[in-house]
Coordinates of C-alpha atoms in Angstrom, one line a residue:
Chain A
X1 CA 30.4 -7.1 -10.2
X2 CA 33.4 -9.3 -9.8
X3 CA 33.8 -10.9 -6.4
X4 CA 37.0 -9.5 -5.1
X5 CA 39.4 -11.3 -2.7
X6 CA 40.3 -8.6 -0.3
X7 CA 43.6 -7.0 -1.5
X8 CA 46.7 -7.4 0.5
X9 CA 47.3 -4.3 2.7
X10 CA 50.5 -3.5 0.6
X11 CA 50.9 -0.4 -1.4
X12 CA 47.6 0.3 -3.2
X13 CA 47.7 0.4 -6.9
X14 CA 47.8 3.9 -8.1
X15 CA 46.6 3.2 -11.5
X16 CA 42.9 4.0 -11.6
X17 CA 41.2 0.6 -12.6
X18 CA 38.6 1.0 -15.3
X19 CA 35.4 -0.6 -13.9
X20 CA 37.3 -3.8 -12.7
X21 CA 37.9 -4.3 -9.1
X22 CA 36.3 -1.6 -6.9
X23 CA 38.8 0.5 -4.9
X24 CA 39.1 -0.9 -1.3
X25 CA 38.0 2.4 0.2
X26 CA 34.8 2.4 -1.8
X27 CA 34.1 -1.2 -1.1
X28 CA 34.3 -0.5 2.6
X29 CA 32.2 2.6 2.3
X30 CA 29.5 0.6 0.4
X31 CA 29.2 -1.9 3.4
X32 CA 29.2 0.9 5.8
X33 CA 26.3 2.6 4.1
X34 CA 24.6 -0.8 3.6
X35 CA 25.0 -1.8 7.3
X36 CA 21.6 -0.6 8.5
X37 CA 19.9 -2.5 5.7
X38 CA 22.0 -5.6 6.2
X39 CA 21.4 -5.6 9.9
X40 CA 17.6 -5.3 9.1
X41 CA 17.7 -8.0 6.6
X42 CA 19.3 -10.3 9.1
X43 CA 17.5 -9.3 12.2
X44 CA 14.1 -8.2 11.1
X45 CA 13.7 -10.5 7.8
X46 CA 15.9 -13.4 7.6
X47 CA 16.2 -14.8 11.1
X48 CA 12.5 -14.1 11.8
X49 CA 11.7 -16.0 8.6
X50 CA 13.7 -19.0 9.6
X51 CA 12.3 -18.8 13.1
X52 CA 8.8 -18.8 11.6
X53 CA 9.7 -21.8 9.7
X54 CA 10.8 -23.7 12.7
X55 CA 7.7 -22.4 14.6
X56 CA 5.4 -23.8 11.9
X57 CA 6.5 -27.3 13.1
X58 CA 5.7 -26.6 16.7
X59 CA 3.0 -26.1 19.0
X60 CA 3.5 -22.8 20.6
X61 CA 1.1 -20.5 22.6
X62 CA 3.7 -17.7 23.7
X63 CA 3.7 -19.0 27.3
X64 CA 5.8 -22.1 27.3
X65 CA 8.4 -23.0 24.9
X66 CA 7.6 -24.3 21.5
X67 CA 6.9 -28.2 21.3
X68 CA 8.1 -29.9 18.2
X69 CA 5.1 -31.6 16.3
X70 CA 6.3 -32.3 13.0
X71 CA 4.0 -31.7 10.1
X72 CA 1.0 -31.8 12.2
X73 CA 0.1 -28.0 11.6
X74 CA 0.4 -28.6 7.9
X75 CA -1.6 -31.8 8.1
X76 CA -4.3 -30.0 10.1
X77 CA -4.4 -27.1 7.8
X78 CA -4.6 -29.2 4.6
X79 CA -6.9 -32.1 6.0
X80 CA -8.4 -31.2 9.3
X81 CA -9.5 -27.4 9.1
X82 CA -12.4 -26.7 6.7
X83 CA -12.4 -23.0 7.9
X84 CA -8.9 -22.7 6.6
X85 CA -10.1 -23.7 3.2
X86 CA -12.9 -21.5 3.4
X87 CA -10.6 -18.6 4.0
X88 CA -8.6 -19.7 0.9
X89 CA -11.8 -19.7 -1.1
X90 CA -12.9 -16.2 0.1
X91 CA -9.4 -14.8 -0.5
X92 CA -9.1 -16.1 -3.9
X93 CA -12.6 -14.9 -4.7
X94 CA -11.9 -11.6 -3.4
X95 CA -8.7 -11.1 -5.5
X96 CA -10.1 -12.7 -8.7
X97 CA -13.2 -10.5 -8.6
X98 CA -11.9 -7.3 -7.2
X99 CA -8.6 -6.9 -9.3
X100 CA -10.0 -7.3 -12.8
X101 CA -12.8 -4.9 -11.9
X102 CA -10.4 -2.4 -10.3
X103 CA -8.1 -2.4 -13.3
X104 CA -11.0 -2.2 -15.7
X105 CA -12.2 0.9 -14.0
X106 CA -8.8 2.3 -13.8
X107 CA -8.1 1.8 -17.5
X108 CA -11.6 3.0 -18.5
X109 CA -11.3 6.1 -16.6
X110 CA -7.7 6.6 -17.8
X111 CA -8.8 6.3 -21.3
X112 CA -11.6 9.0 -20.8
X113 CA -8.9 11.3 -19.0
X114 CA -6.4 10.8 -21.7
X115 CA -7.2 13.8 -23.8
X116 CA -6.0 17.4 -23.8
X117 CA -8.7 19.1 -21.8
X118 CA -8.9 21.6 -19.2
X119 CA -9.4 20.2 -15.7
X120 CA -7.7 16.8 -16.4
X121 CA -5.3 17.4 -13.5
X122 CA -8.2 18.0 -11.1
X123 CA -10.0 14.9 -12.2
X124 CA -7.0 12.9 -12.0
X125 CA -6.2 14.1 -8.4
X126 CA -9.9 13.6 -7.3
X127 CA -10.1 10.1 -8.7
X128 CA -6.8 9.4 -7.0
X129 CA -8.1 10.6 -3.5
X130 CA -9.6 7.3 -2.5
X131 CA -6.5 5.4 -3.1
X132 CA -4.9 7.5 -0.4
X133 CA -7.8 7.3 2.1
X134 CA -9.4 3.9 1.3
X135 CA -7.0 1.6 3.1
X136 CA -7.8 3.3 6.5
X137 CA -10.0 2.2 9.3
X138 CA -12.1 5.4 8.9
X139 CA -13.2 4.5 5.5
X140 CA -13.9 1.0 6.4
X141 CA -16.2 2.3 9.2
X142 CA -17.9 4.5 6.7
X143 CA -18.3 1.5 4.3
X144 CA -19.9 -0.6 7.0
X145 CA -22.4 2.1 7.7
X146 CA -23.0 2.9 4.1
X147 CA -23.8 -0.8 3.3
X148 CA -25.8 -1.4 6.7
X149 CA -29.6 -1.7 6.8
X150 CA -30.3 2.1 7.0
X151 CA -27.2 3.2 5.2
X152 CA -26.7 5.4 2.3
X153 CA -26.8 2.7 -0.3
X154 CA -30.3 1.6 0.7
X155 CA -31.5 5.2 0.6
X156 CA -30.3 5.3 -2.8
X157 CA -32.1 2.1 -3.9
X158 CA -35.3 3.4 -2.3
X159 CA -35.3 6.1 -5.0
X160 CA -36.0 3.2 -7.4
X161 CA -38.4 1.6 -5.1
X162 CA -36.1 -1.2 -4.1
X163 CA -36.0 -2.2 -0.5
X164 CA -32.5 -3.1 0.4
X165 CA -31.1 -5.3 3.1
X166 CA -28.2 -4.8 5.4
X167 CA -25.6 -5.9 2.9
X168 CA -22.7 -6.2 5.4
X169 CA -24.9 -8.6 7.5
X170 CA -25.7 -10.9 4.6
X171 CA -23.3 -13.8 4.0
X172 CA -24.0 -13.5 0.3
X173 CA -23.2 -9.8 -0.1
X174 CA -20.7 -8.9 2.7
X175 CA -17.7 -9.9 0.3
X176 CA -19.3 -7.7 -2.4
X177 CA -19.0 -4.7 -0.2
X178 CA -15.4 -5.4 0.2
X179 CA -14.9 -5.8 -3.5
X180 CA -16.6 -2.5 -4.0
X181 CA -14.4 -0.8 -1.5
X182 CA -11.3 -2.3 -3.3
X183 CA -12.6 -1.1 -6.8
X184 CA -13.4 2.4 -5.3
X185 CA -9.7 2.8 -5.0
X186 CA -8.8 2.5 -8.7
X187 CA -7.0 5.8 -8.6
X188 CA -3.6 4.5 -8.1
X189 CA -3.5 2.1 -11.1
X190 CA -5.2 4.8 -13.1
X191 CA -2.5 7.3 -12.5
X192 CA 0.0 4.5 -13.8
X193 CA -2.2 3.9 -16.8
X194 CA -2.4 7.5 -17.6
X195 CA 1.3 7.8 -17.6
X196 CA 1.5 4.8 -19.9
X197 CA -1.0 6.3 -22.4
X198 CA 1.0 9.4 -22.6
X199 CA 4.1 7.5 -23.9
X200 CA 2.0 6.3 -26.9
X201 CA 3.1 8.1 -30.1
X202 CA 0.1 10.0 -31.4
X203 CA 1.2 9.4 -35.1
X204 CA 0.2 5.8 -34.6
X205 CA -3.4 7.0 -34.2
X206 CA -3.1 9.4 -37.1
X207 CA -1.9 6.6 -39.3
X208 CA -4.9 4.5 -38.2
X209 CA -7.3 7.3 -38.9
X210 CA -5.9 7.6 -42.4
X211 CA -6.4 3.7 -42.8
X212 CA -10.0 4.2 -41.6
X213 CA -9.6 2.2 -38.4
X214 CA -12.4 3.2 -35.9
X215 CA -12.0 4.0 -32.1
X216 CA -12.5 0.4 -31.1
X217 CA -9.9 -1.0 -33.6
X218 CA -7.5 1.5 -32.4
X219 CA -8.0 0.6 -28.8
X220 CA -7.6 -3.1 -29.5
X221 CA -4.8 -2.9 -31.9
X222 CA -2.7 0.0 -30.9
X223 CA -3.5 1.2 -27.3
X224 CA -3.7 -2.2 -25.4
X225 CA -0.8 -3.9 -27.0
X226 CA 1.6 -0.8 -26.4
X227 CA 0.1 -0.5 -22.9
X228 CA 0.4 -4.3 -22.1
X229 CA 3.5 -3.9 -20.0
X230 CA 1.8 -1.3 -17.8
X231 CA -1.3 -3.6 -17.6
X232 CA 1.1 -6.4 -16.6
X233 CA 2.8 -4.2 -13.9
X234 CA -0.6 -3.1 -12.4
X235 CA -1.9 -6.6 -12.4
X236 CA 1.0 -8.1 -10.5
X237 CA 1.0 -5.3 -8.1
X238 CA -2.8 -5.3 -7.5
X239 CA -3.1 -9.1 -7.3
X240 CA -0.2 -9.3 -4.6
X241 CA -2.1 -6.3 -2.8
X242 CA -5.5 -8.0 -3.2
X243 CA -4.2 -11.3 -1.6
X244 CA -3.1 -9.2 1.5
X245 CA -6.4 -7.3 2.2
X246 CA -7.0 -7.2 6.0
X247 CA -8.1 -3.9 7.4
X248 CA -11.4 -3.5 5.6
X249 CA -12.4 -7.2 6.2
X250 CA -11.5 -6.8 9.9
X251 CA -13.3 -3.6 10.5
X252 CA -16.5 -4.5 8.5
X253 CA -16.9 -8.0 10.2
X254 CA -15.8 -6.5 13.6
X255 CA -12.8 -8.7 13.7
X256 CA -14.8 -11.9 13.1
X257 CA -14.5 -12.5 9.4
X258 CA -18.3 -13.0 9.4
X259 CA -21.1 -13.2 8.7
X260 CA -20.6 -16.9 8.7
X261 CA -17.0 -16.6 7.6
X262 CA -17.9 -14.9 4.4
X263 CA -15.4 -12.1 4.7
X264 CA -12.6 -14.4 6.3
X265 CA -9.7 -13.3 4.2
X266 CA -6.6 -15.3 4.6
X267 CA -4.7 -12.7 6.5
X268 CA -7.6 -12.1 8.9
X269 CA -7.8 -15.9 9.6
X270 CA -4.0 -15.9 10.1
X271 CA -4.4 -13.0 12.6
X272 CA -7.3 -14.7 14.6
X273 CA -5.5 -18.0 14.9
X274 CA -2.1 -16.2 15.8
X275 CA -3.3 -13.3 18.0
X276 CA -6.9 -14.4 19.0
X277 CA -6.1 -18.0 20.0
X278 CA -2.2 -17.6 20.3
X279 CA -1.6 -20.6 18.1
X280 CA 1.6 -19.1 16.9
X281 CA 2.8 -22.5 15.4
X282 CA -0.4 -23.0 13.3
X283 CA -0.3 -19.2 12.3
X284 CA 3.3 -19.7 11.2
X285 CA 2.6 -22.6 9.0
X286 CA -0.2 -20.6 7.5
X287 CA 2.2 -17.7 6.9
X288 CA 4.7 -19.8 5.1
X289 CA 2.0 -21.5 2.8
X290 CA 0.8 -18.0 2.2
X291 CA 4.4 -16.7 1.0
X292 CA 5.0 -20.0 -1.0
X293 CA 1.5 -19.4 -2.7
X294 CA 2.1 -15.9 -3.6
X295 CA 5.5 -16.6 -4.9
X296 CA 4.1 -19.4 -7.2
X297 CA 1.4 -17.1 -8.3
X298 CA 3.8 -14.3 -9.2
X299 CA 6.1 -16.9 -11.0
X300 CA 3.0 -18.0 -13.0
X301 CA 1.9 -14.6 -14.0
X302 CA 5.4 -13.8 -15.1
X303 CA 5.6 -16.8 -17.2
X304 CA 2.2 -16.3 -18.8
X305 CA 3.1 -12.6 -19.2
X306 CA 5.4 -13.6 -21.9
X307 CA 2.6 -14.5 -24.1
X308 CA 0.6 -11.2 -24.0
X309 CA 3.0 -8.6 -22.9
X310 CA 4.8 -6.6 -25.8
X311 CA 8.0 -5.0 -25.1
X312 CA 8.8 -2.4 -27.9
X313 CA 12.4 -2.3 -26.8
X314 CA 13.6 -5.8 -25.7
X315 CA 16.5 -4.2 -23.9
X316 CA 14.3 -2.3 -21.6
X317 CA 12.2 -3.7 -18.9
Chain B
X1 CA -6.7 24.4 -27.9
X2 CA -7.7 24.9 -31.5
X3 CA -11.1 23.4 -31.5
X4 CA -12.5 25.8 -34.0
X5 CA -12.4 23.1 -36.7
X6 CA -14.2 20.4 -34.5
X7 CA -17.0 18.9 -36.3
X8 CA -20.4 18.5 -34.4
X9 CA -19.8 14.8 -34.0
X10 CA -16.5 15.4 -32.4
X11 CA -18.0 18.1 -30.2
X12 CA -20.8 15.7 -28.9
X13 CA -18.4 13.0 -28.2
X14 CA -16.2 15.4 -26.2
X15 CA -19.2 16.6 -24.1
X16 CA -20.3 13.0 -23.6
X17 CA -16.8 12.2 -22.4
X18 CA -16.9 14.9 -19.7
X19 CA -20.5 14.0 -18.6
X20 CA -19.5 10.5 -18.1
X21 CA -16.3 11.6 -16.2
X22 CA -18.7 13.8 -13.9
X23 CA -20.9 11.0 -13.3
X24 CA -18.2 8.7 -12.3
X25 CA -16.7 11.3 -10.1
X26 CA -19.9 11.9 -8.3
X27 CA -20.1 8.2 -7.4
X28 CA -16.6 8.1 -6.4
X29 CA -16.7 11.3 -4.1
X30 CA -20.2 10.3 -2.6
X31 CA -18.9 8.2 0.2
X32 CA -16.5 10.9 1.2
X33 CA -19.2 13.6 1.1
X34 CA -21.7 11.5 2.9
X35 CA -19.1 10.9 5.6
X36 CA -18.4 14.5 6.2
X37 CA -22.2 15.4 5.9
X38 CA -23.0 12.8 8.5
X39 CA -20.8 14.3 11.1
X40 CA -22.7 17.5 11.0
X41 CA -26.2 16.0 11.6
X42 CA -27.9 15.5 14.9
X43 CA -28.5 12.0 16.1
X44 CA -32.2 12.1 15.2
X45 CA -31.3 13.6 11.7
X46 CA -28.9 10.7 10.9
X47 CA -31.7 8.2 11.3
X48 CA -34.1 10.1 9.1
X49 CA -32.3 12.4 6.7
X50 CA -30.2 10.3 4.3
X51 CA -29.2 13.2 2.0
X52 CA -25.7 14.4 2.2
X53 CA -26.5 17.8 3.5
X54 CA -27.7 18.3 7.1
X55 CA -30.8 20.3 7.5
X56 CA -29.3 21.7 10.7
X57 CA -25.7 21.9 11.2
X58 CA -24.4 20.7 14.7
X59 CA -20.9 20.3 15.9
X60 CA -21.9 18.1 18.8
X61 CA -20.7 14.9 17.2
X62 CA -17.1 16.2 17.3
X63 CA -17.4 16.9 21.1
X64 CA -19.1 13.5 21.8
X65 CA -16.5 11.6 19.7
X66 CA -13.6 13.3 21.3
X67 CA -14.8 11.9 24.6
X68 CA -16.3 8.7 23.1
X69 CA -14.0 6.2 24.7
X70 CA -14.3 5.6 28.4
X71 CA -11.3 7.2 30.3
X72 CA -9.2 8.5 27.4
X73 CA -9.8 11.3 25.0
X74 CA -8.9 11.4 21.4
X75 CA -5.9 13.9 21.9
X76 CA -4.1 11.0 23.4
X77 CA -4.5 8.8 20.2
X78 CA -3.7 11.7 18.0
X79 CA -0.4 12.4 20.0
X80 CA 0.5 8.5 19.7
X81 CA -0.3 8.5 16.0
X82 CA 1.7 11.6 15.2
X83 CA 4.7 10.4 17.3
X84 CA 4.9 7.2 15.6
X85 CA 4.3 8.6 12.1
X86 CA 7.0 11.3 12.8
X87 CA 9.6 8.7 14.0
X88 CA 8.9 6.5 11.0
X89 CA 9.4 9.3 8.5
X90 CA 12.6 10.2 9.9
X91 CA 13.7 6.7 10.1
X92 CA 12.6 5.9 6.7
X93 CA 14.4 8.9 5.2
X94 CA 17.7 8.2 6.9
X95 CA 17.9 4.6 6.5
X96 CA 16.7 4.2 2.9
X97 CA 18.8 7.1 1.8
X98 CA 22.1 5.6 2.8
X99 CA 21.2 2.2 1.5
X100 CA 20.2 3.6 -1.8
X101 CA 23.4 5.6 -2.1
X102 CA 25.4 2.4 -1.7
X103 CA 23.3 0.5 -4.2
X104 CA 23.1 3.2 -6.7
X105 CA 26.6 4.7 -6.6
X106 CA 29.3 2.6 -4.9
X107 CA 31.0 -0.4 -6.3
X108 CA 31.4 -3.2 -3.7
X109 CA 31.5 -7.0 -3.6
X110 CA 28.1 -8.7 -3.9
X111 CA 26.3 -5.5 -4.7
X112 CA 24.1 -7.0 -7.4
X113 CA 23.0 -9.9 -5.0
X114 CA 22.0 -7.4 -2.3
X115 CA 20.2 -5.3 -4.8
X116 CA 18.2 -8.4 -6.0
X117 CA 17.4 -9.5 -2.4
X118 CA 16.2 -6.0 -1.7
X119 CA 13.7 -6.2 -4.7
X120 CA 12.8 -9.6 -3.5
X121 CA 11.8 -8.4 -0.1
X122 CA 9.4 -5.9 -1.9
X123 CA 7.2 -8.9 -2.7
X124 CA 7.6 -10.4 0.7
X125 CA 4.2 -10.3 2.5
X126 CA 4.5 -8.7 6.0
X127 CA 2.3 -11.4 7.4
X128 CA 5.0 -14.0 7.3
X129 CA 6.9 -11.9 9.6
X130 CA 4.4 -10.8 12.0
X131 CA 4.5 -13.9 14.2
X132 CA 8.2 -14.3 14.7
X133 CA 8.6 -10.5 15.0
X134 CA 6.1 -10.5 17.6
X135 CA 7.7 -13.1 19.5
X136 CA 11.2 -11.4 19.1
X137 CA 9.9 -8.0 20.2
X138 CA 7.9 -9.4 23.0
X139 CA 11.0 -10.7 24.5
X140 CA 12.6 -7.3 24.3
X141 CA 9.6 -6.0 26.2
X142 CA 8.7 -3.7 23.3
X143 CA 5.0 -4.4 23.3
X144 CA 3.0 -1.3 23.9
X145 CA 5.8 0.8 22.8
X146 CA 6.4 2.5 19.4
X147 CA 9.7 0.6 19.0
X148 CA 8.3 -2.5 17.1
X149 CA 6.8 0.0 14.6
X150 CA 9.8 2.3 14.3
X151 CA 13.1 0.2 14.8
X152 CA 12.4 -1.9 11.6
X153 CA 12.1 1.3 9.5
X154 CA 15.3 2.4 11.1
X155 CA 17.0 -0.7 9.5
X156 CA 15.6 0.3 6.0
X157 CA 13.1 -2.6 5.8
X158 CA 10.7 -0.5 3.7
X159 CA 12.2 -1.6 0.4
X160 CA 9.8 0.5 -1.7
X161 CA 11.6 3.6 -0.6
X162 CA 15.1 2.2 -1.1
X163 CA 13.9 1.3 -4.6
X164 CA 12.4 4.8 -5.2
X165 CA 15.8 6.4 -4.1
X166 CA 17.8 4.1 -6.2
X167 CA 15.9 5.1 -9.2
X168 CA 16.1 8.6 -8.5
X169 CA 19.7 8.7 -7.8
X170 CA 20.4 6.8 -11.1
X171 CA 19.3 10.1 -12.6
X172 CA 21.8 12.3 -10.8
X173 CA 24.8 12.8 -13.4
X174 CA 27.7 10.7 -12.4
X175 CA 30.1 13.6 -13.5
X176 CA 29.1 15.3 -10.4
X177 CA 30.4 12.5 -8.3
X178 CA 33.6 12.3 -10.3
X179 CA 34.1 16.1 -9.9
X180 CA 33.7 15.8 -6.3
X181 CA 36.3 13.0 -6.2
X182 CA 38.8 14.9 -8.1
X183 CA 38.4 17.6 -5.5
X184 CA 39.3 15.1 -3.0
X185 CA 36.0 13.9 -1.8
X186 CA 35.8 10.3 -0.3
X187 CA 32.7 8.3 -0.8
X188 CA 31.4 9.8 2.4
X189 CA 32.1 13.3 1.0
X190 CA 30.3 12.6 -2.2
X191 CA 27.3 11.5 -0.1
X192 CA 27.4 14.5 2.0
X193 CA 28.1 17.1 -0.7
X194 CA 26.4 15.8 -3.8
X195 CA 24.0 13.0 -3.3
X196 CA 22.4 14.2 0.0
X197 CA 21.5 17.8 -1.3
X198 CA 20.3 16.5 -4.7
X199 CA 18.1 13.8 -3.4
X200 CA 15.8 16.3 -1.8
X201 CA 12.8 15.5 -4.0
X202 CA 13.0 11.7 -3.4
X203 CA 13.4 12.4 0.4
X204 CA 10.2 14.7 0.3
X205 CA 8.3 11.8 -1.6
X206 CA 9.4 9.3 0.9
X207 CA 8.5 11.5 3.9
X208 CA 5.0 12.2 2.6
X209 CA 4.3 8.4 1.8
X210 CA 5.8 7.2 4.9
X211 CA 3.6 9.6 6.9
X212 CA 0.4 8.6 5.0
X213 CA 1.1 4.7 5.2
X214 CA 2.0 5.0 8.9
X215 CA -0.9 7.1 9.6
X216 CA -3.4 4.7 7.9
X217 CA -1.7 1.5 8.9
X218 CA -3.7 -0.9 11.1
X219 CA -2.4 -4.2 11.2
X220 CA 0.9 -3.9 12.9
X221 CA -0.3 -1.2 15.3
X222 CA -3.3 -3.7 16.3
X223 CA -0.7 -6.3 16.9
X224 CA 1.8 -4.3 19.0
X225 CA -0.4 -1.9 20.7
X226 CA -2.9 -3.4 23.3
X227 CA -2.9 -1.0 26.1
X228 CA -5.6 1.8 25.4
X229 CA -3.1 4.5 26.4
X230 CA -0.9 3.4 23.7
X231 CA -3.5 3.3 21.0
X232 CA -3.2 5.0 17.7
X233 CA -6.1 6.5 16.0
X234 CA -6.9 3.5 13.8
X235 CA -6.9 1.1 16.8
X236 CA -8.9 3.7 18.7
X237 CA -11.5 4.1 16.0
X238 CA -11.9 0.3 15.9
X239 CA -12.5 0.1 19.6
X240 CA -15.1 2.8 19.1
X241 CA -16.8 0.6 16.5
X242 CA -16.8 -2.3 18.9
X243 CA -18.0 -0.7 21.8
X244 CA -20.8 1.5 20.3
X245 CA -24.2 0.7 18.8
X246 CA -25.5 2.1 15.5
X247 CA -26.7 5.3 17.4
X248 CA -23.1 6.2 17.8
X249 CA -22.6 6.7 14.0
X250 CA -22.3 10.5 14.3
X251 CA -19.5 10.7 16.9
X252 CA -17.7 7.8 15.3
X253 CA -17.9 9.5 11.8
X254 CA -16.5 12.7 13.3
X255 CA -13.6 11.0 14.6
X256 CA -13.1 9.2 11.3
X257 CA -13.1 12.6 9.4
X258 CA -10.7 14.1 11.8
X259 CA -8.3 11.1 11.5
X260 CA -8.4 11.5 7.7
X261 CA -7.8 15.3 7.9
X262 CA -4.0 15.1 7.9
X263 CA -3.9 12.8 4.9
X264 CA -6.3 15.0 3.1
X265 CA -4.2 18.1 3.7
X266 CA -1.1 16.4 2.6
X267 CA -3.1 15.5 -0.6
X268 CA -4.0 19.0 -1.2
X269 CA -0.5 20.3 -0.6
X270 CA 1.4 17.7 -2.5
X271 CA -1.1 16.1 -4.8
X272 CA 1.3 16.7 -8.0
X273 CA 4.0 15.1 -6.1
X274 CA 2.1 12.2 -4.8
X275 CA 0.9 11.4 -8.3
X276 CA 4.5 11.5 -9.6
X277 CA 5.5 9.2 -6.8
X278 CA 3.1 6.7 -8.2
X279 CA 4.5 7.1 -11.6
X280 CA 8.2 6.7 -10.8
X281 CA 7.9 3.5 -8.7
X282 CA 4.4 2.2 -8.6
X283 CA 4.0 3.2 -5.1
X284 CA 0.8 2.2 -3.6
X285 CA -1.4 4.9 -2.4

């Protein structure tokens, strides 16, 4: 809306202005209602962010005062810390593998569920349950036990005569168990897919039937294009979520990121440097690079989104 | 459903669809059932019997788990978790509602800018803020108290809920505001007599998700709660894992199951509402 210069405290205009300047009383009320959020934005978000930027140029262990070190933290991060790059690789691997698998599972099950059938509501609810529970420490503990040496997963493999290993203790497979835990929580994007599928007009399929298009043709030429905004929405949401995974990696590796750093997600490494070694300056630098990377990634997804996301109504988002 | 005319081919496909769904469901539910089953097995059985069902049901794991950490029993952690979750629920409901009302209904300078910034904070990872906030709250002497977990929520930092409520309020007819204004209501009166009563569904959704997220949260609780007497359930469970060998799986699982019980009950009671909450705003589960 128009930026108002605060009106002089003379007689207020009695003519009701149509959508022009907001009445003064309403503007004041607006800021009164906004005041908790504004205070939060300033004290909990903006100032800490700036402080974090400052800290990223310092050496700070919480005890003394921060010592200015210029770009030393960033230099160390980019050139002197192989473990940092390892964490970056692990995080990217985790997100790039788990997010597409999760979305594929979500879309696949949503397509199966998207029929008029008794019990759909129960199926939907039960598939959604892991999304509610899965981010908890309790489930991460279960996962660690399930994929341990004598866990349920190996018991299952034994049926087929396969002698499994302790998956969470093997550097080659530990990250895989984290991916499975993420994919297991496909329920939330599935619910969003289901809502999107309900919006597709049935007569499109009837017309395709008349034209002799098979199920697969209909999926590729009708369902996926119309659903593309929803796919896009889920992709952005899950990627951002995926890059921030922490709890499961922390619990499954007993807070070490091991075995041999194979589950060292970015946030876990940040936590270990910041709150394990109290290298607050270094952790702040990592945090800032993280924010910039996520911002850049989001921008890239949005710009490529224009190529494959179809909006039926350009005016609507 | 008029399935009388369904051809055999269609019927086969339908049945195949249900069978596939049931198989996927079995895989999805297996870890949960295994977790619950394990809590009812004796220590010897946990090592030998890997099926879901215990041969002989024992409740010993719950008693052992409850006293599993030296010095403190789990009731302390339940009280701590409940207290923090309850405070966060109230803080989120109050602060996000007033913010959303301003953004959705009132006209004031820079409103669009504030709205855009609010959306922007949705994408901001909490990990950037954890170090400076820790330094800040530490100078306040707030470490090992619920304050670092609650005060930010009182200042409407949970932008998801602000967004959810803005979306909801946009669906409330403006004529109601106008009628109230004609009757002499100020913006505060409109809030009190129109928006607040009509926003109950959005408030309930916010309350439920606030509870579940706070109850399941680990990262911030791990950072701010270092004294065992202040531990919440997730932090305590983690300590349990750290301090115990694999022979402690039964008691640990028992406490894990208990910790998930409130979330599960919320799920049973409000599953429709939770699913709709996902739909309206893409809230994470």
